[in-house]
Short mmCIF file of C-alpha atoms in Angstrom, two decimals:
data_model
loop_
_atom_site.label_atom_id
_atom_site.label_comp_id
_atom_site.label_asym_id
_atom_site.label_seq_id
_atom_site.Cartn_x
_atom_site.Cartn_y
_atom_site.Cartn_z
CA MET A 211 0.00 0.00 0.00
CA SER A 212 1.43 3.36 -1.02
CA PRO A 213 1.91 6.23 1.45
CA LEU A 214 -0.63 8.20 -0.59
CA TRP A 215 -3.31 5.57 -0.04
CA LYS A 216 -2.54 5.44 3.71
CA LEU A 217 -3.06 9.21 3.84
CA ALA A 218 -6.32 8.95 1.91
CA LYS A 219 -7.71 6.23 4.19
CA LYS A 220 -7.37 8.57 7.16
CA LYS A 221 -9.30 11.36 5.44
CA ARG A 222 -11.84 9.42 3.31
CA GLY A 223 -14.20 10.79 0.68
CA GLN A 224 -12.83 13.10 -1.97
CA ASN A 225 -9.25 12.57 -0.82
CA VAL A 226 -9.50 8.86 -1.62
CA TYR A 227 -10.72 9.64 -5.13
CA VAL A 228 -7.96 12.23 -5.72
CA CYS A 229 -5.27 9.85 -4.44
CA LEU A 230 -6.43 6.95 -6.58
CA LEU A 231 -6.72 9.17 -9.65
CA GLY A 232 -3.24 10.60 -9.07
CA GLU A 233 -1.71 7.15 -8.68
CA ALA A 234 -3.50 5.83 -11.77
CA LEU A 235 -2.30 8.74 -13.91
CA ALA A 236 1.24 8.39 -12.57
CA LYS A 237 1.28 4.67 -13.42
CA GLN A 238 0.44 5.63 -17.00
CA GLY A 239 3.49 7.89 -17.10
CA PHE A 240 1.89 11.26 -16.44
CA PRO A 241 3.64 13.53 -13.94
CA VAL A 242 1.13 14.27 -11.16
CA ASP A 243 1.39 17.10 -8.65
CA MET A 244 -1.45 17.29 -6.13
CA PHE A 245 -1.61 20.57 -4.22
CA THR A 246 -3.13 20.97 -0.79
CA ARG A 247 -2.97 23.38 2.12
CA SER A 248 -0.54 22.51 4.89
CA SER A 249 -2.54 21.97 8.06
CA GLU A 250 0.16 20.76 10.47
CA LEU A 251 3.54 22.25 11.34
CA GLN A 252 5.19 18.81 11.28
CA GLN A 253 4.15 18.00 7.70
CA GLY A 254 6.76 17.99 4.99
CA SER A 255 6.17 20.42 2.16
CA ILE A 256 6.59 17.79 -0.58
CA VAL A 257 5.71 14.12 -0.28
CA GLN A 258 7.02 11.97 -3.14
CA HIS A 259 4.63 9.02 -3.55
CA SER A 260 6.25 7.54 -6.64
CA SER A 261 8.57 8.74 -9.39
CA ASN A 262 5.67 10.52 -11.12
CA CYS A 263 3.35 11.36 -8.23
CA ARG A 264 3.72 13.81 -5.36
CA THR A 265 1.71 15.92 -2.96
CA ILE A 266 2.77 19.53 -2.44
CA ARG A 267 1.57 21.18 0.77
CA LEU A 268 1.44 24.97 0.58
CA VAL A 269 1.39 27.20 3.65
CA ALA A 270 -1.74 29.31 3.18
CA GLY A 271 -2.80 30.88 6.43
CA ARG A 272 -2.61 29.23 9.79
CA GLN A 273 -1.37 25.64 9.89
CA ASP A 274 -4.19 23.91 11.68
CA PHE A 275 -7.71 22.72 10.93
CA ILE A 276 -9.90 25.32 9.27
CA PRO A 277 -13.64 24.63 9.09
CA ARG A 278 -15.08 24.19 5.62
CA ASP A 279 -17.16 27.37 5.81
CA GLU A 280 -14.02 29.44 6.56
CA ILE A 281 -11.59 27.89 4.08
CA TYR A 282 -12.58 30.08 1.14
CA GLY A 283 -11.11 33.12 2.89
CA TYR A 284 -7.70 31.49 2.48
CA LEU A 285 -8.04 30.90 -1.27
CA PRO A 286 -6.22 34.10 -2.36
CA ILE A 287 -3.10 33.22 -0.32
CA PHE A 288 -3.28 29.60 -1.54
CA VAL A 289 -3.35 30.78 -5.16
CA GLN A 290 -0.45 33.16 -4.47
CA GLU A 291 1.62 30.32 -2.94
CA PHE A 292 0.68 28.05 -5.86
CA GLN A 293 1.90 30.64 -8.33
CA LYS A 294 5.18 31.11 -6.41
CA PHE A 295 5.71 27.33 -6.49
CA GLN A 296 5.31 27.35 -10.27
CA LEU A 297 8.26 29.72 -10.71
#
């Protein structure tokens, strides 16, 4: 079982789908970068799941749980961090 799947099992739902899709695309040779917001100080910023698949955690606001109804307020900083990562 890949580290990505272990992560997805903890979170369930949409994360499982995204993880499985990322792994499937990577197995077909596509480079896959999955971006998410860092929610814990101890998390690494890049997790390499396989040679073609990784998760990139961007610091966008405070690094703890943010309720779903508040998360959209952090979208501008997430986009800004995403764009900086692209450079």
